[in-house]
Structures are given as structure tokens and as C-alpha cells.
PDB file of C-alpha atoms in Angstrom:
ATOM      1  CA  LEU A   6      52.386 113.383 136.524  1.00  0.00           C
ATOM      2  CA  VAL A   7      54.482 110.222 136.979  1.00  0.00           C
ATOM      3  CA  SER A   8      52.888 106.782 136.484  1.00  0.00           C
ATOM      4  CA  VAL A   9      54.678 103.475 137.073  1.00  0.00           C
ATOM      5  CA  PHE A  10      53.597 100.301 135.294  1.00  0.00           C
ATOM      6  CA  CYS A  11      54.862  96.808 136.130  1.00  0.00           C
ATOM      7  CA  ASN A  12      53.296  93.360 136.224  1.00  0.00           C
ATOM      8  CA  GLU A  13      54.122  92.271 139.761  1.00  0.00           C
ATOM      9  CA  ASN A  14      56.615  92.801 142.550  1.00  0.00           C
ATOM     10  CA  HIS A  15      59.756  91.664 140.793  1.00  0.00           C
ATOM     11  CA  LYS A  16      62.786  90.504 142.738  1.00  0.00           C
ATOM     12  CA  GLU A  17      64.806  90.203 139.546  1.00  0.00           C
ATOM     13  CA  ASN A  18      66.638  93.120 137.976  1.00  0.00           C
ATOM     14  CA  LEU A  19      64.578  94.627 135.188  1.00  0.00           C
ATOM     15  CA  PRO A  20      65.120  97.401 132.659  1.00  0.00           C
ATOM     16  CA  VAL A  21      63.328 100.643 133.426  1.00  0.00           C
ATOM     17  CA  VAL A  22      61.966 102.522 130.419  1.00  0.00           C
ATOM     18  CA  ILE A  23      61.391 106.250 130.891  1.00  0.00           C
ATOM     19  CA  LEU A  24      58.653 107.444 128.527  1.00  0.00           C
ATOM     20  CA  ASN A  25      57.896 111.142 128.139  1.00  0.00           C
ATOM     21  CA  THR A  26      54.377 111.449 126.758  1.00  0.00           C
ATOM     22  CA  TYR A  27      52.448 114.259 125.127  1.00  0.00           C
ATOM     23  CA  GLY A  28      49.130 112.858 126.289  1.00  0.00           C
ATOM     24  CA  ASN A  29      48.654 110.084 128.801  1.00  0.00           C
ATOM     25  CA  GLU A  30      49.495 107.020 126.725  1.00  0.00           C
ATOM     26  CA  GLY A  31      51.557 105.109 129.297  1.00  0.00           C
ATOM     27  CA  LYS A  32      48.906 102.545 130.282  1.00  0.00           C
ATOM     28  CA  GLU A  33      47.978 101.730 126.683  1.00  0.00           C
ATOM     29  CA  ILE A  34      51.625 101.402 125.678  1.00  0.00           C
ATOM     30  CA  PHE A  35      52.430  99.078 128.585  1.00  0.00           C
ATOM     31  CA  GLU A  36      49.381  96.905 127.874  1.00  0.00           C
ATOM     32  CA  ARG A  37      50.246  96.630 124.200  1.00  0.00           C
ATOM     33  CA  CYS A  38      53.841  95.698 125.042  1.00  0.00           C
ATOM     34  CA  ASN A  39      52.487  92.906 127.252  1.00  0.00           C
ATOM     35  CA  LYS A  40      50.179  91.777 124.482  1.00  0.00           C
ATOM     36  CA  ILE A  41      53.056  91.284 122.048  1.00  0.00           C
ATOM     37  CA  GLN A  42      55.155  89.763 124.865  1.00  0.00           C
ATOM     38  CA  THR A  43      58.130  92.076 124.887  1.00  0.00           C
ATOM     39  CA  LYS A  44      60.816  91.226 127.410  1.00  0.00           C
ATOM     40  CA  LYS A  45      59.784  92.160 130.951  1.00  0.00           C
ATOM     41  CA  PHE A  46      60.353  95.767 131.953  1.00  0.00           C
ATOM     42  CA  ILE A  47      59.096  98.554 134.170  1.00  0.00           C
ATOM     43  CA  LEU A  48      57.598 101.617 132.502  1.00  0.00           C
ATOM     44  CA  ILE A  49      57.759 105.075 134.009  1.00  0.00           C
ATOM     45  CA  ALA A  50      55.463 107.324 131.992  1.00  0.00           C
ATOM     46  CA  ILE A  51      55.651 111.066 132.545  1.00  0.00           C
ATOM     47  CA  SER A  52      52.810 113.232 131.280  1.00  0.00           C
ATOM     48  CA  ASN A  53      51.441 116.774 131.733  1.00  0.00           C
ATOM     49  CA  LEU A  54      54.761 118.153 130.519  1.00  0.00           C
ATOM     50  CA  ASP A  55      55.341 121.631 129.142  1.00  0.00           C
ATOM     51  CA  TRP A  56      55.958 119.785 125.897  1.00  0.00           C
ATOM     52  CA  ASP A  57      57.359 122.431 123.519  1.00  0.00           C
ATOM     53  CA  ASN A  58      59.729 123.698 126.201  1.00  0.00           C
ATOM     54  CA  ASP A  59      60.650 120.692 128.385  1.00  0.00           C
ATOM     55  CA  MET A  60      61.502 118.523 125.376  1.00  0.00           C
ATOM     56  CA  THR A  61      63.606 121.049 123.428  1.00  0.00           C
ATOM     57  CA  PRO A  62      67.355 121.618 123.874  1.00  0.00           C
ATOM     58  CA  TRP A  63      67.532 125.309 122.930  1.00  0.00           C
ATOM     59  CA  PHE A  64      65.335 128.092 121.595  1.00  0.00           C
ATOM     60  CA  ALA A  65      63.736 127.627 118.176  1.00  0.00           C
ATOM     61  CA  PRO A  66      61.244 130.012 116.588  1.00  0.00           C
ATOM     62  CA  LYS A  67      57.726 128.803 115.785  1.00  0.00           C
ATOM     63  CA  LEU A  68      57.320 126.994 112.466  1.00  0.00           C
ATOM     64  CA  ASN A  69      54.054 128.693 111.543  1.00  0.00           C
ATOM     65  CA  ASN A  70      51.497 131.138 112.887  1.00  0.00           C
ATOM     66  CA  ASN A  71      49.472 128.423 114.618  1.00  0.00           C
ATOM     67  CA  ASP A  72      52.547 127.254 116.494  1.00  0.00           C
ATOM     68  CA  LYS A  73      54.572 128.742 119.321  1.00  0.00           C
ATOM     69  CA  ASP A  74      58.269 129.224 119.972  1.00  0.00           C
ATOM     70  CA  CYS A  75      60.166 126.390 121.655  1.00  0.00           C
ATOM     71  CA  LEU A  76      62.009 127.782 124.659  1.00  0.00           C
ATOM     72  CA  GLY A  77      64.599 125.015 125.065  1.00  0.00           C
ATOM     73  CA  LYS A  78      64.246 123.939 128.698  1.00  0.00           C
ATOM     74  CA  ALA A  79      65.362 120.324 128.220  1.00  0.00           C
ATOM     75  CA  ASP A  80      68.332 120.685 130.586  1.00  0.00           C
ATOM     76  CA  ASP A  81      66.045 121.868 133.405  1.00  0.00           C
ATOM     77  CA  TYR A  82      63.635 118.994 132.854  1.00  0.00           C
ATOM     78  CA  LEU A  83      66.484 116.458 132.619  1.00  0.00           C
ATOM     79  CA  LYS A  84      67.768 117.717 135.988  1.00  0.00           C
ATOM     80  CA  THR A  85      64.333 117.047 137.515  1.00  0.00           C
ATOM     81  CA  LEU A  86      64.302 113.588 135.953  1.00  0.00           C
ATOM     82  CA  ILE A  87      67.769 112.682 137.260  1.00  0.00           C
ATOM     83  CA  GLU A  88      67.551 114.292 140.694  1.00  0.00           C
ATOM     84  CA  LYS A  89      63.923 113.651 141.663  1.00  0.00           C
ATOM     85  CA  ILE A  90      62.000 111.153 139.535  1.00  0.00           C
ATOM     86  CA  ILE A  91      64.668 108.480 139.009  1.00  0.00           C
ATOM     87  CA  PRO A  92      65.990 108.343 142.613  1.00  0.00           C
ATOM     88  CA  GLU A  93      62.400 107.757 143.743  1.00  0.00           C
ATOM     89  CA  THR A  94      62.169 104.786 141.353  1.00  0.00           C
ATOM     90  CA  LYS A  95      65.334 103.237 142.730  1.00  0.00           C
ATOM     91  CA  LYS A  96      63.696 102.896 146.159  1.00  0.00           C
ATOM     92  CA  TYR A  97      61.133 100.425 144.874  1.00  0.00           C
ATOM     93  CA  VAL A  98      62.612  98.398 142.015  1.00  0.00           C
ATOM     94  CA  ASN A  99      65.765  96.519 141.112  1.00  0.00           C
ATOM     95  CA  ILE A 100      67.113  98.017 137.917  1.00  0.00           C
ATOM     96  CA  SER A 101      69.319  96.368 135.302  1.00  0.00           C
ATOM     97  CA  TYR A 102      69.555  99.483 133.103  1.00  0.00           C
ATOM     98  CA  PHE A 103      67.653 102.620 132.135  1.00  0.00           C
ATOM     99  CA  ALA A 104      66.257 103.326 128.678  1.00  0.00           C
ATOM    100  CA  ILE A 105      64.496 106.443 127.445  1.00  0.00           C
ATOM    101  CA  VAL A 106      61.796 106.580 124.797  1.00  0.00           C
ATOM    102  CA  GLY A 107      59.800 109.363 123.200  1.00  0.00           C
ATOM    103  CA  TYR A 108      57.678 110.386 120.262  1.00  0.00           C
ATOM    104  CA  SER A 109      58.068 113.565 118.209  1.00  0.00           C
ATOM    105  CA  LEU A 110      59.825 116.155 120.422  1.00  0.00           C
ATOM    106  CA  GLY A 111      60.049 113.375 123.030  1.00  0.00           C
ATOM    107  CA  GLY A 112      62.168 111.419 120.540  1.00  0.00           C
ATOM    108  CA  LEU A 113      64.423 114.436 120.106  1.00  0.00           C
ATOM    109  CA  PHE A 114      64.739 114.703 123.883  1.00  0.00           C
ATOM    110  CA  ALA A 115      65.645 111.002 124.178  1.00  0.00           C
ATOM    111  CA  ILE A 116      68.613 111.464 121.836  1.00  0.00           C
ATOM    112  CA  TYR A 117      69.637 114.802 123.359  1.00  0.00           C
ATOM    113  CA  SER A 118      69.585 113.374 126.894  1.00  0.00           C
ATOM    114  CA  ALA A 119      72.304 110.883 125.947  1.00  0.00           C
ATOM    115  CA  TYR A 120      74.662 113.830 125.366  1.00  0.00           C
ATOM    116  CA  ARG A 121      73.919 115.256 128.798  1.00  0.00           C
ATOM    117  CA  THR A 122      73.979 112.207 131.071  1.00  0.00           C
ATOM    118  CA  ASN A 123      75.482 108.712 131.227  1.00  0.00           C
ATOM    119  CA  LEU A 124      72.366 107.349 132.903  1.00  0.00           C
ATOM    120  CA  PHE A 125      70.772 105.715 129.876  1.00  0.00           C
ATOM    121  CA  SER A 126      71.888 102.605 127.990  1.00  0.00           C
ATOM    122  CA  ARG A 127      69.220 102.440 125.291  1.00  0.00           C
ATOM    123  CA  LEU A 128      67.202 105.008 123.375  1.00  0.00           C
ATOM    124  CA  ALA A 129      64.140 104.981 121.138  1.00  0.00           C
ATOM    125  CA  SER A 130      63.197 107.974 119.018  1.00  0.00           C
ATOM    126  CA  ALA A 131      59.860 107.196 117.371  1.00  0.00           C
ATOM    127  CA  SER A 132      59.048 109.781 114.707  1.00  0.00           C
ATOM    128  CA  GLY A 133      61.563 111.976 116.504  1.00  0.00           C
ATOM    129  CA  SER A 134      61.690 115.703 115.722  1.00  0.00           C
ATOM    130  CA  LEU A 135      65.226 115.419 114.394  1.00  0.00           C
ATOM    131  CA  TRP A 136      64.483 118.292 112.035  1.00  0.00           C
ATOM    132  CA  TYR A 137      65.095 120.514 115.062  1.00  0.00           C
ATOM    133  CA  PRO A 138      67.283 123.498 114.078  1.00  0.00           C
ATOM    134  CA  ASN A 139      71.024 122.875 114.573  1.00  0.00           C
ATOM    135  CA  PHE A 140      70.579 119.415 116.108  1.00  0.00           C
ATOM    136  CA  ILE A 141      72.701 117.650 113.475  1.00  0.00           C
ATOM    137  CA  GLU A 142      75.481 120.205 114.058  1.00  0.00           C
ATOM    138  CA  PHE A 143      75.202 119.644 117.809  1.00  0.00           C
ATOM    139  CA  ALA A 144      75.444 115.854 117.371  1.00  0.00           C
ATOM    140  CA  ASN A 145      78.493 116.206 115.136  1.00  0.00           C
ATOM    141  CA  LYS A 146      80.326 118.470 117.571  1.00  0.00           C
ATOM    142  CA  ASN A 147      79.544 116.594 120.780  1.00  0.00           C
ATOM    143  CA  THR A 148      80.050 113.059 122.042  1.00  0.00           C
ATOM    144  CA  ILE A 149      77.169 110.787 122.927  1.00  0.00           C
ATOM    145  CA  SER A 150      77.356 108.850 126.206  1.00  0.00           C
ATOM    146  CA  GLU A 151      79.682 105.845 126.016  1.00  0.00           C
ATOM    147  CA  ASN A 152      77.039 103.831 127.896  1.00  0.00           C
ATOM    148  CA  ILE A 153      74.659 103.823 124.927  1.00  0.00           C
ATOM    149  CA  ASP A 154      74.545 100.425 123.234  1.00  0.00           C
ATOM    150  CA  LYS A 155      71.254 100.493 121.273  1.00  0.00           C
ATOM    151  CA  ILE A 156      69.299 103.235 119.506  1.00  0.00           C
ATOM    152  CA  TYR A 157      66.003 102.796 117.670  1.00  0.00           C
ATOM    153  CA  PHE A 158      64.805 105.307 115.064  1.00  0.00           C
ATOM    154  CA  SER A 159      61.564 105.343 113.136  1.00  0.00           C
ATOM    155  CA  LEU A 160      59.594 107.649 110.868  1.00  0.00           C
ATOM    156  CA  GLY A 161      56.401 107.563 108.869  1.00  0.00           C
ATOM    157  CA  ASN A 162      57.066 107.411 105.125  1.00  0.00           C
ATOM    158  CA  LYS A 163      55.130 110.665 104.574  1.00  0.00           C
ATOM    159  CA  GLU A 164      56.725 112.698 107.356  1.00  0.00           C
ATOM    160  CA  SER A 165      59.277 114.490 105.206  1.00  0.00           C
ATOM    161  CA  LYS A 166      56.768 115.182 102.421  1.00  0.00           C
ATOM    162  CA  VAL A 167      55.656 118.524 103.827  1.00  0.00           C
ATOM    163  CA  ARG A 168      55.787 122.098 102.581  1.00  0.00           C
ATOM    164  CA  ASN A 169      58.097 123.344 105.270  1.00  0.00           C
ATOM    165  CA  GLU A 170      61.823 123.617 104.670  1.00  0.00           C
ATOM    166  CA  VAL A 171      62.629 122.852 108.309  1.00  0.00           C
ATOM    167  CA  LEU A 172      60.314 119.874 108.766  1.00  0.00           C
ATOM    168  CA  ASP A 173      61.191 118.308 105.415  1.00  0.00           C
ATOM    169  CA  THR A 174      64.743 117.607 106.639  1.00  0.00           C
ATOM    170  CA  VAL A 175      63.495 115.056 109.170  1.00  0.00           C
ATOM    171  CA  GLU A 176      64.121 111.902 107.117  1.00  0.00           C
ATOM    172  CA  GLU A 177      67.556 112.974 105.916  1.00  0.00           C
ATOM    173  CA  ASN A 178      68.616 113.974 109.442  1.00  0.00           C
ATOM    174  CA  THR A 179      67.256 110.818 111.058  1.00  0.00           C
ATOM    175  CA  LYS A 180      69.106 108.582 108.593  1.00  0.00           C
ATOM    176  CA  LYS A 181      72.311 110.597 109.022  1.00  0.00           C
ATOM    177  CA  LEU A 182      72.200 110.205 112.794  1.00  0.00           C
ATOM    178  CA  GLU A 183      71.409 106.491 112.606  1.00  0.00           C
ATOM    179  CA  GLN A 184      74.416 105.900 110.362  1.00  0.00           C
ATOM    180  CA  MET A 185      76.671 108.110 112.464  1.00  0.00           C
ATOM    181  CA  TYR A 186      75.914 106.163 115.649  1.00  0.00           C
ATOM    182  CA  LYS A 187      76.255 102.855 113.830  1.00  0.00           C
ATOM    183  CA  LEU A 188      79.778 103.859 112.758  1.00  0.00           C
ATOM    184  CA  GLN A 189      80.533 104.579 116.410  1.00  0.00           C
ATOM    185  CA  GLY A 190      79.784 100.943 117.232  1.00  0.00           C
ATOM    186  CA  ILE A 191      76.272 101.417 118.628  1.00  0.00           C
ATOM    187  CA  LYS A 192      73.639  98.916 117.521  1.00  0.00           C
ATOM    188  CA  THR A 193      71.035 100.935 115.592  1.00  0.00           C
ATOM    189  CA  ILE A 194      68.008 100.454 113.395  1.00  0.00           C
ATOM    190  CA  TYR A 195      65.924 102.755 111.212  1.00  0.00           C
ATOM    191  CA  GLU A 196      62.358 101.574 110.711  1.00  0.00           C
ATOM    192  CA  GLU A 197      59.910 103.106 108.270  1.00  0.00           C
ATOM    193  CA  ASN A 198      56.200 103.104 109.031  1.00  0.00           C
ATOM    194  CA  ASP A 199      53.246 103.850 106.816  1.00  0.00           C
ATOM    195  CA  GLY A 200      51.714 107.299 107.059  1.00  0.00           C
ATOM    196  CA  ASN A 201      52.372 110.785 108.350  1.00  0.00           C
ATOM    197  CA  HIS A 202      53.573 112.030 111.737  1.00  0.00           C
ATOM    198  CA  PHE A 203      50.258 111.443 113.493  1.00  0.00           C
ATOM    199  CA  LYS A 204      49.477 107.884 112.428  1.00  0.00           C
ATOM    200  CA  ASP A 205      49.760 104.923 114.856  1.00  0.00           C
ATOM    201  CA  THR A 206      51.681 106.897 117.464  1.00  0.00           C
ATOM    202  CA  VAL A 207      51.212 104.323 120.249  1.00  0.00           C
ATOM    203  CA  LEU A 208      52.155 101.416 117.968  1.00  0.00           C
ATOM    204  CA  ARG A 209      55.327 103.215 116.877  1.00  0.00           C
ATOM    205  CA  MET A 210      56.412 103.670 120.509  1.00  0.00           C
ATOM    206  CA  VAL A 211      55.599 100.029 121.286  1.00  0.00           C
ATOM    207  CA  LYS A 212      57.770  98.894 118.358  1.00  0.00           C
ATOM    208  CA  GLY A 213      60.634 101.039 119.621  1.00  0.00           C
ATOM    209  CA  ILE A 214      60.371  99.645 123.149  1.00  0.00           C
ATOM    210  CA  ARG A 215      60.238  96.058 121.869  1.00  0.00           C
ATOM    211  CA  TRP A 216      63.408  96.524 119.815  1.00  0.00           C
ATOM    212  CA  ILE A 217      65.523  98.185 122.504  1.00  0.00           C
ATOM    213  CA  LEU A 218      64.547  95.509 125.035  1.00  0.00           C
ATOM    214  CA  GLN A 219      65.695  92.633 122.774  1.00  0.00           C
TER     215      GLN A 219
END
């Protein structure tokens, strides 16, 4: 399901923010961005995704018995995004640049997508699942798109305090990536929020969008 949010018929060029959502938070996020008066932008929110598969770059086994394996279909979903969803957008709006934003596995996908396409200029990974197995190794071995000029990272201050040796790497990995991109000349920020992974999810995405639009 693809939803487009904008304030009016703009003649000016505006940034387009692609937001992959787990639920259907697009409307609330756009309204809250307006409330805090971010710079003008157009939001394309995509929901009803096959979350654990569409947002993951390669196979990873389930973390616990209540979970399921991630099948790693991000490349297939990215192809759909680039070949179908985005060309449709270009028919209706004047675009200055594309940004991509996501939460949790959506934040992982946002970073991963910048290794697979030059389409995006700005990224926001809010509480991104950067614990994902082998992602740090992948980032070290590959080159991120030269078009990226800003990347926003955030985490809750309790997210790495978990009894799982995979998940507890999230803070260390996020900080490593932020510093690595900064050394490559990309403008980056790491912001720490109060709480665990599930607290203030909409607010965390709004903060990421505000920063990349500045």
C-alpha cells in the first residue's frame, strides 16, 4: 500500500522522503512533521510490507522461538521501489532529491539501499536493526553511494541492554557505522533517545526526517 502526503500542489522542487513502515504510521508522521515545521517535503509511505523479508539484505536465522527467519528479499523489494513506485511519483511532483527513512529493519534497509542504488541523497535509520548478522562486514567491504550527503542514526538508550548476543551489538555497530561514514565526508549524527526499541517510534522517525531535511 503506497500513500502520498503533501500539503498542496507544489510547483517548486521538493525533497521526497520514502518511508517504509511496519504499521501504517505515514499520516501521523507527516502531521507531526508539519506541527514542528520541518522544511517542506513530500512523504511516500509504504505499508503492508512482508517486513522480515522485504527489509532484510540476506538470510538470517530467527533470534528466538517466537520469531521467524529473515529471508533477505531486500533486493527484490528495492527493484519494485525503483522500477514501479518511484517512477509513478515522478509523474506528479517536482523532486529536488530523494531520501529514505525507516525504523528497526526499515532503518537497516535504508542504509543497505544506499549500497545498491545511487537514487538516494539522504538516509535516516531510526533505531535501525544494525545488529543484523554480517552487516558491519558488508559495509566495510562495499562502497556506499557517492550521492549520499547526510545520514541520521538514532537508538534508544536501553536497546543494547538485552540478553541476546546478536541484538546487544546494536549500539556498538550503529556508532561504528556513523563514524565510518563521517570519515568518508558524509554529514552524520548519532542521537540517543530514552527507552527501549519500542518507545516513541513515531517521534524517533519524525526527528530523523527533520534532521535530514535541514
